[in-house]
Amino acid sequence: MAKISGNAVVGQSGGPTAAINATLAGVISGCLSAGFEKIYGMRNGIEGLLNEDFIDLKNYFSSPDCKELTSLSHTPAAALGSCRKKLKDDEMAAKMYEIFEKYDISYFFYIGGNDSMDAVAKLSDYAQRNPDLRKMHFIGVPKTIDNDLVLTDHTPGFGSAAKYIAASMQEMVKDCAVYKTRAVTIVEIMGRDAGWLTASAGLANAVGGSGPDLIYLPETAFSEDDFIDSLNNLFENGEKPYIVVAVSEGIRDKNGNYVAEAAMSGQVDSFGHKYLSGTGKYLENLVRDRIGCKVRSVEINILQRCAGHLLSKTDIDESLKVGKGAVDIALSGESGKMAAYERKTICGKYSCNIVAMDVKLIANEIKKVPAEFINENGNGITDACVEYLKPLVLGECEIEYKDGLPYHFSF
Amino acid sequence: MAKISGNAVVGQSGGPTAAINATLAGVISGCLSAGFEKIYGMRNGIEGLLNEDFIDLKNYFSSPDCKELTSLSHTPAAALGSCRKKLKDDEMAAKMYEIFEKYDISYFFYIGGNDSMDAVAKLSDYAQRNPDLRKMHFIGVPKTIDNDLVLTDHTPGFGSAAKYIAASMQEMVKDCAVYKTRAVTIVEIMGRDAGWLTASAGLANAVGGSGPDLIYLPETAFSEDDFIDSLNNLFENGEKPYIVVAVSEGIRDKNGNYVAEAAMSGQVDSFGHKYLSGTGKYLENLVRDRIGCKVRSVEINILQRCAGHLLSKTDIDESLKVGKGAVDIALSGESGKMAAYERKTICGKYSCNIVAMDVKLIANEIKKVPAEFINENGNGITDACVEYLKPLVLGECEIEYKDGLPYHFSF
């Protein structure tokens, strides 16, 4: 193995997922295999980098396949901590370069979503404009339950969230089925701009289980009248007294206004995203007013992004692989790249390779659910969508339990 | 084996749980072992009985340990359907006796909570007042995630709900821990009158994991001022920027009024229970007003009672056992009894026997969390509570998966 020049640093950013620690485990494993002298972990992303708040990861993980890395990969949320800090300007980048010099860091791995890729893009842009600075390798590693990053077939963390949502929906449908009274249950699922998670609620129907009757994504204009018509139609012509609806938090009307606009606080988060709440509750009140039957709404809330007790093995295996792949990409001399998933389906058999994509083309883009994945009425998913989703939720991880509860790694 | 006189009927009632089908599997298994000629399942509890809407259970289950019974025992919610119908008067009981005659039924098993035990109590009372009627064996089998039935150490379904809540809390605490900003997360857990489920949220802390910082049960008078003081104290003197609170939906102030009284609709269900909603949301607004930090509320909602993907093996094994035990109690000649759990702890080793208890002493009573299980400040649980809860969540079931999702039995 060629001698590596400099040390590595890795950080996590953005919202927690059930798989972001598996990706961290992959990066650490890759770095241990590569023989880095020092592998630093930034505490709370670039906030920790700027404060020189580092963990010496070799103190925790002795070999590329030690059992602590397996524990880490089954632990939800960001073990190193996260931040919402944006890389704002050249001044901040210059400050980071001082720290890279001080700690002899040449390899920078940042695991996160859209905004994290923006940070990697800005750092590599800064490097290009300042060719006299030390040679750095800035590599982004994807993470988001939302599955809305472009140039990657899917994102680490999505498969586990999708599995949890599909399994929980199936259970809730069973729960709703016990009574003979007319009732509507509305389940609100995360997704501001892209409906991937809500689409996955439909998986149970497609594989012979029981899923929701209606599915509404942000990609289709939502009509309150059509919604009420669909419910009435199901009550009159369907065979069941209960109806279950899966709905994205971010559904909008034909003018692009959030359906629950009135219920929203109007606050924005530090990235300028509108804070959403109350779509399920809004529709619950609508059904009560317009139909008058028993109705309730359920918000799966943060459980859908941190349910480490129900992981997709495919997702966790791939999340480890993309972490290791990111190290390989860096060692091949690249910078300003994101390690991405490329799907191969040969004779119906799914596989997934790691490829390097230009991070500039990824940051600030959103991959929406394509039209061919949504049914004609805009209230369900198609077979093509099921074919896309199905391999991503396959397999279960062997979770370690202690005293009846999942055992979690922590620093 | 002595020849059994007459057939058996079994039904499910009340809210769904993750273990009520395991109890049904136990009753069916026991009846198959006993050699009943016919084993009827009532569809939707006594509603189905009165409508003669029966399933011939021997068509689905061939032997006392067939694999379909295992599938049934891992399927959440009531597979036979449930109802909220009350046994109102002698007229209804007389109608039932006509049906018992018609179908030659002498053994009646009813799986449910408080209200179902009331039905069994009324039927056996009716039998006592009408000694010339056919000889019947009315046996109640407990079921409730709330753990609030008296004369039984705990209830089937509670252990799995407690495990799900403790595991989900642990995951949510991990989720909350990723940022460095001050934040309060309030998790609302089911429990109108008894705080058993909310208490179980504290299990993770006790076994070396991460659980909530504050726990509020309906058994202790809730003070808004004390709550805000506790939060401020934790922010000032604690080591973490985030605080996680577990709260029962039914917490009340010192005058016995629900804390979220104003937020409630005032509607009552068909048993006259007050419908509760919004305790978490109410406290969220209180914290926003009085402290002004980032705050959110999460309602675990129906997921806590139907999460068949995360079962306590102890709970499922015992739920099967209590179903079989109910058949044994009936065959011994008893009527008007509930099959109950009796805990034995010998040299620190937990075990659980099935005993017969008078159903009249159980119906309409509520078992609350005792004072010695709640800490002095009324905002946490004691070691004695942990010792009580711990054995009930132990062990994991091997769930069958199909296409990445749990496989569920259905009729």
mmCIF file of N, CA and C in Angstrom, chain A residues 292-376:
data_model
loop_
_atom_site.group_PDB
_atom_site.id
_atom_site.type_symbol
_atom_site.label_atom_id
_atom_site.label_comp_id
_atom_site.label_asym_id
_atom_site.label_seq_id
_atom_site.Cartn_x
_atom_site.Cartn_y
_atom_site.Cartn_z
ATOM 1 N N GLY A 292 -67.930 13.547 8.469
ATOM 2 C CA GLY A 292 -68.577 13.398 9.781
ATOM 3 C C GLY A 292 -68.403 12.033 10.431
ATOM 4 N N CYS A 293 -67.593 11.172 9.819
ATOM 5 C CA CYS A 293 -67.363 9.860 10.432
ATOM 6 C C CYS A 293 -66.249 9.966 11.484
ATOM 7 N N LYS A 294 -65.982 8.854 12.157
ATOM 8 C CA LYS A 294 -64.867 8.780 13.105
ATOM 9 C C LYS A 294 -63.569 9.006 12.323
ATOM 10 N N VAL A 295 -62.708 9.839 12.810
ATOM 11 C CA VAL A 295 -61.459 10.119 12.084
ATOM 12 C C VAL A 295 -60.359 10.455 13.085
ATOM 13 N N ARG A 296 -59.149 10.032 12.764
ATOM 14 C CA ARG A 296 -58.005 10.395 13.611
ATOM 15 C C ARG A 296 -56.786 10.569 12.714
ATOM 16 N N SER A 297 -55.797 11.281 13.223
ATOM 17 C CA SER A 297 -54.544 11.399 12.473
ATOM 18 C C SER A 297 -53.386 10.947 13.348
ATOM 19 N N VAL A 298 -52.402 10.369 12.700
ATOM 20 C CA VAL A 298 -51.224 9.847 13.380
ATOM 21 C C VAL A 298 -49.998 10.441 12.681
ATOM 22 N N GLU A 299 -49.092 10.979 13.463
ATOM 23 C CA GLU A 299 -47.854 11.505 12.883
ATOM 24 C C GLU A 299 -46.734 10.554 13.287
ATOM 25 N N ILE A 300 -46.076 9.937 12.307
ATOM 26 C CA ILE A 300 -45.023 8.978 12.693
ATOM 27 C C ILE A 300 -43.851 9.735 13.322
ATOM 28 N N ASN A 301 -43.684 10.994 12.893
ATOM 29 C CA ASN A 301 -42.744 11.900 13.551
ATOM 30 C C ASN A 301 -41.301 11.377 13.510
ATOM 31 N N ILE A 302 -40.486 11.702 14.512
ATOM 32 C CA ILE A 302 -39.062 11.380 14.446
ATOM 33 C C ILE A 302 -38.782 9.880 14.517
ATOM 34 N N LEU A 303 -39.779 9.083 14.960
ATOM 35 C CA LEU A 303 -39.559 7.632 15.023
ATOM 36 C C LEU A 303 -39.118 7.081 13.674
ATOM 37 N N GLN A 304 -39.628 7.650 12.576
ATOM 38 C CA GLN A 304 -39.324 7.097 11.257
ATOM 39 C C GLN A 304 -37.868 7.282 10.841
ATOM 40 N N ARG A 305 -37.160 8.182 11.502
ATOM 41 C CA ARG A 305 -35.768 8.387 11.096
ATOM 42 C C ARG A 305 -34.767 7.812 12.098
ATOM 43 N N CYS A 306 -35.266 7.297 13.219
ATOM 44 C CA CYS A 306 -34.316 6.829 14.237
ATOM 45 C C CYS A 306 -34.624 5.417 14.739
ATOM 46 N N ALA A 307 -35.469 4.678 14.015
ATOM 47 C CA ALA A 307 -35.888 3.358 14.506
ATOM 48 C C ALA A 307 -34.828 2.296 14.211
ATOM 49 N N GLY A 308 -33.764 2.345 14.989
ATOM 50 C CA GLY A 308 -32.664 1.407 14.794
ATOM 51 C C GLY A 308 -33.027 -0.040 15.088
ATOM 52 N N HIS A 309 -34.179 -0.273 15.697
ATOM 53 C CA HIS A 309 -34.552 -1.658 16.007
ATOM 54 C C HIS A 309 -35.145 -2.376 14.800
ATOM 55 N N LEU A 310 -35.463 -1.631 13.743
ATOM 56 C CA LEU A 310 -36.000 -2.267 12.534
ATOM 57 C C LEU A 310 -35.254 -1.715 11.320
ATOM 58 N N LEU A 311 -34.120 -2.336 11.027
ATOM 59 C CA LEU A 311 -33.255 -1.853 9.951
ATOM 60 C C LEU A 311 -33.415 -2.722 8.717
ATOM 61 N N SER A 312 -33.243 -2.107 7.550
ATOM 62 C CA SER A 312 -33.124 -2.880 6.319
ATOM 63 C C SER A 312 -31.676 -3.334 6.206
ATOM 64 N N LYS A 313 -31.464 -4.643 6.117
ATOM 65 C CA LYS A 313 -30.087 -5.148 6.007
ATOM 66 C C LYS A 313 -29.437 -4.624 4.731
ATOM 67 N N THR A 314 -30.221 -4.563 3.665
ATOM 68 C CA THR A 314 -29.703 -4.016 2.406
ATOM 69 C C THR A 314 -29.178 -2.605 2.643
ATOM 70 N N ASP A 315 -29.974 -1.789 3.341
ATOM 71 C CA ASP A 315 -29.584 -0.400 3.602
ATOM 72 C C ASP A 315 -28.312 -0.326 4.442
ATOM 73 N N ILE A 316 -28.249 -1.122 5.500
ATOM 74 C CA ILE A 316 -27.091 -1.047 6.395
ATOM 75 C C ILE A 316 -25.830 -1.559 5.689
ATOM 76 N N ASP A 317 -25.965 -2.659 4.941
ATOM 77 C CA ASP A 317 -24.815 -3.183 4.191
ATOM 78 C C ASP A 317 -24.314 -2.146 3.184
ATOM 79 N N GLU A 318 -25.248 -1.529 2.475
ATOM 80 C CA GLU A 318 -24.858 -0.531 1.476
ATOM 81 C C GLU A 318 -24.290 0.729 2.121
ATOM 82 N N SER A 319 -24.832 1.086 3.305
ATOM 83 C CA SER A 319 -24.348 2.287 3.997
ATOM 84 C C SER A 319 -22.904 2.108 4.450
ATOM 85 N N LEU A 320 -22.576 0.893 4.892
ATOM 86 C CA LEU A 320 -21.184 0.561 5.218
ATOM 87 C C LEU A 320 -20.318 0.651 3.962
ATOM 88 N N LYS A 321 -20.858 0.076 2.888
ATOM 89 C CA LYS A 321 -20.111 -0.010 1.619
ATOM 90 C C LYS A 321 -19.829 1.382 1.042
ATOM 91 N N VAL A 322 -20.814 2.286 1.152
ATOM 92 C CA VAL A 322 -20.609 3.623 0.576
ATOM 93 C C VAL A 322 -19.598 4.405 1.413
ATOM 94 N N GLY A 323 -19.524 4.105 2.713
ATOM 95 C CA GLY A 323 -18.507 4.740 3.561
ATOM 96 C C GLY A 323 -17.113 4.282 3.155
ATOM 97 N N LYS A 324 -16.984 2.966 2.975
ATOM 98 C CA LYS A 324 -15.686 2.431 2.522
ATOM 99 C C LYS A 324 -15.360 2.950 1.129
ATOM 100 N N GLY A 325 -16.386 3.009 0.275
ATOM 101 C CA GLY A 325 -16.204 3.480 -1.106
ATOM 102 C C GLY A 325 -15.725 4.915 -1.152
ATOM 103 N N ALA A 326 -16.208 5.727 -0.212
ATOM 104 C CA ALA A 326 -15.787 7.130 -0.161
ATOM 105 C C ALA A 326 -14.283 7.224 0.097
ATOM 106 N N VAL A 327 -13.793 6.335 0.971
ATOM 107 C CA VAL A 327 -12.350 6.320 1.268
ATOM 108 C C VAL A 327 -11.568 5.912 0.004
ATOM 109 N N ASP A 328 -12.081 4.895 -0.694
ATOM 110 C CA ASP A 328 -11.428 4.461 -1.937
ATOM 111 C C ASP A 328 -11.362 5.602 -2.951
ATOM 112 N N ILE A 329 -12.457 6.346 -3.065
ATOM 113 C CA ILE A 329 -12.505 7.463 -4.022
ATOM 114 C C ILE A 329 -11.455 8.518 -3.654
ATOM 115 N N ALA A 330 -11.377 8.818 -2.366
ATOM 116 C CA ALA A 330 -10.387 9.800 -1.899
ATOM 117 C C ALA A 330 -8.970 9.314 -2.183
ATOM 118 N N LEU A 331 -8.731 8.033 -1.897
ATOM 119 C CA LEU A 331 -7.377 7.484 -2.070
ATOM 120 C C LEU A 331 -6.987 7.413 -3.546
ATOM 121 N N SER A 332 -7.990 7.369 -4.420
ATOM 122 C CA SER A 332 -7.677 7.357 -5.860
ATOM 123 C C SER A 332 -7.287 8.753 -6.334
ATOM 124 N N GLY A 333 -7.314 9.731 -5.429
ATOM 125 C CA GLY A 333 -6.828 11.066 -5.755
ATOM 126 C C GLY A 333 -7.918 12.089 -6.025
ATOM 127 N N GLU A 334 -9.167 11.664 -5.942
ATOM 128 C CA GLU A 334 -10.285 12.558 -6.254
ATOM 129 C C GLU A 334 -10.545 13.565 -5.131
ATOM 130 N N SER A 335 -11.262 14.645 -5.483
ATOM 131 C CA SER A 335 -11.790 15.599 -4.505
ATOM 132 C C SER A 335 -13.044 16.224 -5.109
ATOM 133 N N GLY A 336 -13.923 16.731 -4.235
ATOM 134 C CA GLY A 336 -15.152 17.350 -4.738
ATOM 135 C C GLY A 336 -16.126 16.331 -5.299
ATOM 136 N N LYS A 337 -16.045 15.111 -4.807
ATOM 137 C CA LYS A 337 -16.930 14.051 -5.292
ATOM 138 C C LYS A 337 -17.832 13.551 -4.166
ATOM 139 N N MET A 338 -18.986 13.035 -4.571
ATOM 140 C CA MET A 338 -19.831 12.313 -3.624
ATOM 141 C C MET A 338 -19.826 10.842 -4.015
ATOM 142 N N ALA A 339 -19.698 9.965 -3.041
ATOM 143 C CA ALA A 339 -19.817 8.530 -3.289
ATOM 144 C C ALA A 339 -21.306 8.231 -3.478
ATOM 145 N N ALA A 340 -21.664 7.677 -4.635
ATOM 146 C CA ALA A 340 -23.085 7.500 -4.960
ATOM 147 C C ALA A 340 -23.400 6.043 -5.254
ATOM 148 N N TYR A 341 -24.698 5.740 -5.234
ATOM 149 C CA TYR A 341 -25.171 4.384 -5.561
ATOM 150 C C TYR A 341 -25.550 4.290 -7.034
ATOM 151 N N GLU A 342 -25.082 3.222 -7.682
ATOM 152 C CA GLU A 342 -25.505 2.929 -9.054
ATOM 153 C C GLU A 342 -26.171 1.562 -9.021
ATOM 154 N N ARG A 343 -27.442 1.521 -9.404
ATOM 155 C CA ARG A 343 -28.188 0.260 -9.366
ATOM 156 C C ARG A 343 -27.927 -0.552 -10.632
ATOM 157 N N LYS A 344 -27.733 -1.846 -10.457
ATOM 158 C CA LYS A 344 -27.646 -2.779 -11.596
ATOM 159 C C LYS A 344 -28.704 -3.841 -11.352
ATOM 160 N N THR A 345 -29.516 -4.090 -12.349
ATOM 161 C CA THR A 345 -30.465 -5.205 -12.233
ATOM 162 C C THR A 345 -30.202 -6.140 -13.407
ATOM 163 N N ILE A 346 -29.614 -7.295 -13.102
ATOM 164 C CA ILE A 346 -29.278 -8.256 -14.153
ATOM 165 C C ILE A 346 -30.097 -9.519 -13.927
ATOM 166 N N CYS A 347 -30.879 -9.880 -14.943
ATOM 167 C CA CYS A 347 -31.800 -11.035 -14.835
ATOM 168 C C CYS A 347 -32.666 -10.927 -13.582
ATOM 169 N N GLY A 348 -33.155 -9.733 -13.310
ATOM 170 C CA GLY A 348 -34.041 -9.516 -12.173
ATOM 171 C C GLY A 348 -33.330 -9.440 -10.839
ATOM 172 N N LYS A 349 -32.000 -9.636 -10.853
ATOM 173 C CA LYS A 349 -31.260 -9.615 -9.593
ATOM 174 C C LYS A 349 -30.665 -8.228 -9.356
ATOM 175 N N TYR A 350 -31.001 -7.662 -8.200
ATOM 176 C CA TYR A 350 -30.564 -6.315 -7.843
ATOM 177 C C TYR A 350 -29.147 -6.316 -7.284
ATOM 178 N N SER A 351 -28.341 -5.349 -7.721
ATOM 179 C CA SER A 351 -27.078 -5.094 -7.031
ATOM 180 C C SER A 351 -26.793 -3.603 -7.091
ATOM 181 N N CYS A 352 -25.810 -3.191 -6.327
ATOM 182 C CA CYS A 352 -25.570 -1.760 -6.159
ATOM 183 C C CYS A 352 -24.070 -1.496 -6.082
ATOM 184 N N ASN A 353 -23.566 -0.662 -6.982
ATOM 185 C CA ASN A 353 -22.150 -0.297 -6.979
ATOM 186 C C ASN A 353 -21.953 1.116 -6.449
ATOM 187 N N ILE A 354 -20.732 1.380 -5.984
ATOM 188 C CA ILE A 354 -20.400 2.732 -5.531
ATOM 189 C C ILE A 354 -19.652 3.447 -6.653
ATOM 190 N N VAL A 355 -20.133 4.627 -7.004
ATOM 191 C CA VAL A 355 -19.493 5.431 -8.048
ATOM 192 C C VAL A 355 -19.262 6.847 -7.528
ATOM 193 N N ALA A 356 -18.322 7.577 -8.173
ATOM 194 C CA ALA A 356 -18.013 8.947 -7.748
ATOM 195 C C ALA A 356 -18.771 9.936 -8.622
ATOM 196 N N MET A 357 -19.481 10.854 -7.995
ATOM 197 C CA MET A 357 -20.238 11.864 -8.744
ATOM 198 C C MET A 357 -19.788 13.259 -8.307
ATOM 199 N N ASP A 358 -19.883 14.196 -9.256
ATOM 200 C CA ASP A 358 -19.464 15.568 -8.975
ATOM 201 C C ASP A 358 -20.419 16.203 -7.965
ATOM 202 N N VAL A 359 -19.891 16.576 -6.823
ATOM 203 C CA VAL A 359 -20.732 17.068 -5.733
ATOM 204 C C VAL A 359 -21.446 18.376 -6.103
ATOM 205 N N LYS A 360 -20.837 19.147 -7.031
ATOM 206 C CA LYS A 360 -21.465 20.426 -7.437
ATOM 207 C C LYS A 360 -22.794 20.212 -8.133
ATOM 208 N N LEU A 361 -22.913 19.055 -8.813
ATOM 209 C CA LEU A 361 -24.153 18.769 -9.535
ATOM 210 C C LEU A 361 -25.241 18.220 -8.614
ATOM 211 N N ILE A 362 -24.862 17.960 -7.358
ATOM 212 C CA ILE A 362 -25.791 17.326 -6.418
ATOM 213 C C ILE A 362 -26.357 18.344 -5.421
ATOM 214 N N ALA A 363 -25.467 19.196 -4.898
ATOM 215 C CA ALA A 363 -25.878 20.156 -3.867
ATOM 216 C C ALA A 363 -27.020 21.010 -4.385
ATOM 217 N N ASN A 364 -28.022 21.205 -3.555
ATOM 218 C CA ASN A 364 -29.150 22.097 -3.830
ATOM 219 C C ASN A 364 -30.097 21.633 -4.936
ATOM 220 N N GLU A 365 -29.941 20.388 -5.401
ATOM 221 C CA GLU A 365 -30.931 19.802 -6.314
ATOM 222 C C GLU A 365 -31.828 18.863 -5.505
ATOM 223 N N ILE A 366 -33.036 18.642 -5.991
ATOM 224 C CA ILE A 366 -33.952 17.708 -5.311
ATOM 225 C C ILE A 366 -34.459 16.664 -6.298
ATOM 226 N N LYS A 367 -34.312 15.390 -5.923
ATOM 227 C CA LYS A 367 -34.849 14.321 -6.781
ATOM 228 C C LYS A 367 -36.261 13.983 -6.322
ATOM 229 N N LYS A 368 -37.214 14.276 -7.170
ATOM 230 C CA LYS A 368 -38.619 14.002 -6.815
ATOM 231 C C LYS A 368 -39.026 12.609 -7.289
ATOM 232 N N VAL A 369 -40.144 12.138 -6.780
ATOM 233 C CA VAL A 369 -40.720 10.873 -7.254
ATOM 234 C C VAL A 369 -41.215 11.117 -8.685
ATOM 235 N N PRO A 370 -40.731 10.321 -9.670
ATOM 236 C CA PRO A 370 -41.114 10.593 -11.061
ATOM 237 C C PRO A 370 -42.580 10.244 -11.336
ATOM 238 N N ALA A 371 -43.127 10.860 -12.364
ATOM 239 C CA ALA A 371 -44.551 10.693 -12.702
ATOM 240 C C ALA A 371 -44.920 9.226 -12.890
ATOM 241 N N GLU A 372 -44.003 8.428 -13.471
ATOM 242 C CA GLU A 372 -44.350 7.023 -13.754
ATOM 243 C C GLU A 372 -44.445 6.169 -12.486
ATOM 244 N N PHE A 373 -44.076 6.733 -11.347
ATOM 245 C CA PHE A 373 -44.197 6.010 -10.070
ATOM 246 C C PHE A 373 -45.526 6.323 -9.363
ATOM 247 N N ILE A 374 -46.293 7.267 -9.929
ATOM 248 C CA ILE A 374 -47.542 7.708 -9.268
ATOM 249 C C ILE A 374 -48.721 7.328 -10.154
ATOM 250 N N ASN A 375 -49.796 6.820 -9.568
ATOM 251 C CA ASN A 375 -50.928 6.369 -10.394
ATOM 252 C C ASN A 375 -51.680 7.549 -11.029
ATOM 253 N N GLU A 376 -52.587 7.223 -11.959
ATOM 254 C CA GLU A 376 -53.260 8.271 -12.734
ATOM 255 C C GLU A 376 -54.074 9.229 -11.882
#
